[in-house]
Amino acid sequence: MNRKRLEKIFCWKISGELKLFKFRILKMKKKDIFQAAYQIDTVICIYELLIETSTCMSEEALQAGISFPGILMFLYERWLSYEDVHMEDIMCCLNEELAKILKHYGEKKSKEKGNAA
């Protein structure tokens, strides 16, 4: 089988997995869907990355992906075991920006006191 055909089959397979995932999610209660927001976002991100990288995957990698059942959920579960620094990055950003806000607020109060005197 040629490479382009394998790529199409691989993309078709993971598209089917994503459709099934979305179908299952949409059958859930609103509260449960909201609680699954991280999973939904991550699975879609994994899908999009696989679609993008499928063009440069080897034939063997495409065949392995095609034959692997539930690859999207498998990769999602594996992702959960990786250490995530996303929250640390957000906290660092918040701390820096809050410090700037506090500095600006202090400068503004000082000017107001100076103008009041």
Coordinates of C-alpha atoms in Angstrom, one line a residue:
M1 CA 0.0 0.0 0.0
N2 CA 1.4 3.4 -0.9
R3 CA 2.2 6.1 1.7
K4 CA -0.5 8.5 0.7
R5 CA -3.1 5.8 1.1
L6 CA -1.8 4.8 4.5
E7 CA -2.0 8.5 5.6
K8 CA -5.6 8.8 4.4
I9 CA -6.6 5.6 6.3
F10 CA -4.8 6.7 9.4
C11 CA -6.5 10.1 9.3
W12 CA -9.8 8.5 8.7
K13 CA -9.3 6.1 11.6
I14 CA -8.5 8.8 14.1
S15 CA -11.3 11.0 12.8
G16 CA -13.7 8.1 13.5
E17 CA -12.3 7.8 17.0
L18 CA -12.8 11.5 17.6
K19 CA -16.4 11.4 16.3
L20 CA -17.1 8.5 18.7
F21 CA -15.5 10.4 21.5
K22 CA -17.6 13.5 20.8
F23 CA -20.8 11.3 20.5
R24 CA -20.1 9.8 23.9
I25 CA -19.4 13.3 25.4
L26 CA -22.6 14.8 24.0
K27 CA -24.7 12.1 25.6
M28 CA -23.4 13.3 29.0
K29 CA -25.2 15.7 31.3
K30 CA -24.1 19.4 31.0
K31 CA -22.3 19.3 34.4
D32 CA -20.4 16.2 33.4
I33 CA -19.4 17.7 30.1
F34 CA -18.1 20.8 31.9
Q35 CA -16.1 18.6 34.2
A36 CA -14.6 16.8 31.2
A37 CA -13.5 20.0 29.6
Y38 CA -9.8 19.3 30.0
Q39 CA -10.2 15.8 28.6
I40 CA -12.2 17.2 25.6
D41 CA -9.6 19.9 24.9
T42 CA -6.7 17.5 25.2
V43 CA -8.1 14.8 23.0
I44 CA -8.9 17.3 20.3
C45 CA -5.4 18.7 20.6
I46 CA -3.9 15.2 20.3
Y47 CA -6.1 14.5 17.3
E48 CA -5.1 17.8 15.6
L49 CA -1.4 17.1 16.2
L50 CA -1.7 13.6 14.8
I51 CA -3.4 14.9 11.7
E52 CA -0.6 17.5 11.2
T53 CA 2.2 15.0 11.8
S54 CA 0.7 12.3 9.7
T55 CA 2.2 13.9 6.6
C56 CA 5.7 13.2 7.9
M57 CA 5.1 9.9 9.7
S58 CA 6.8 6.8 8.3
E59 CA 4.7 4.1 6.6
E60 CA 5.5 1.8 9.5
A61 CA 4.3 4.4 12.0
L62 CA 1.1 5.0 10.0
Q63 CA 0.5 1.2 9.9
A64 CA 1.1 0.9 13.7
G65 CA -1.3 3.8 14.3
I66 CA -3.9 2.2 12.1
S67 CA -3.7 -1.1 13.8
F68 CA -3.6 0.4 17.4
P69 CA -7.2 0.3 18.8
G70 CA -8.3 3.5 20.6
I71 CA -5.1 5.4 19.9
L72 CA -6.6 8.8 20.9
M73 CA -7.7 7.7 24.3
F74 CA -4.5 5.7 24.8
L75 CA -2.4 8.8 24.1
Y76 CA -4.6 10.9 26.3
E77 CA -4.2 8.5 29.2
R78 CA -0.4 8.5 28.6
W79 CA -0.4 12.3 28.5
L80 CA -1.9 12.3 32.0
S81 CA 1.1 10.5 33.4
Y82 CA 3.5 13.2 32.2
E83 CA 4.4 16.1 34.5
D84 CA 2.5 19.2 33.4
V85 CA 4.1 22.6 34.1
H86 CA 1.1 24.5 32.5
M87 CA -0.3 25.5 35.9
E88 CA 3.1 26.6 37.1
D89 CA 3.5 28.8 34.0
I90 CA 0.0 30.4 34.6
M91 CA 0.9 31.0 38.2
C92 CA 4.2 32.6 37.3
C93 CA 2.4 34.9 34.8
L94 CA -0.2 35.8 37.3
N95 CA 2.4 36.7 40.0
E96 CA 4.3 38.9 37.5
E97 CA 1.2 40.7 36.3
L98 CA -0.3 41.1 39.7
A99 CA 3.0 42.6 40.9
K100 CA 2.8 45.1 38.0
I101 CA -0.8 45.9 38.9
L102 CA 0.1 46.4 42.6
K103 CA 3.0 48.7 41.5
H104 CA 0.8 50.7 39.3
Y105 CA -1.8 51.0 42.0
G106 CA 0.8 52.1 44.5
E107 CA 2.1 54.8 42.1
K108 CA -1.4 56.0 41.4
K109 CA -2.2 56.3 45.2
S110 CA 1.0 58.2 45.7
K111 CA 0.1 60.7 43.0
E112 CA -3.4 61.1 44.5
K113 CA -1.9 61.8 47.9
G114 CA 0.6 64.3 46.4
N115 CA -2.2 66.1 44.5
A116 CA -4.4 66.1 47.7
A117 CA -1.7 67.8 49.7

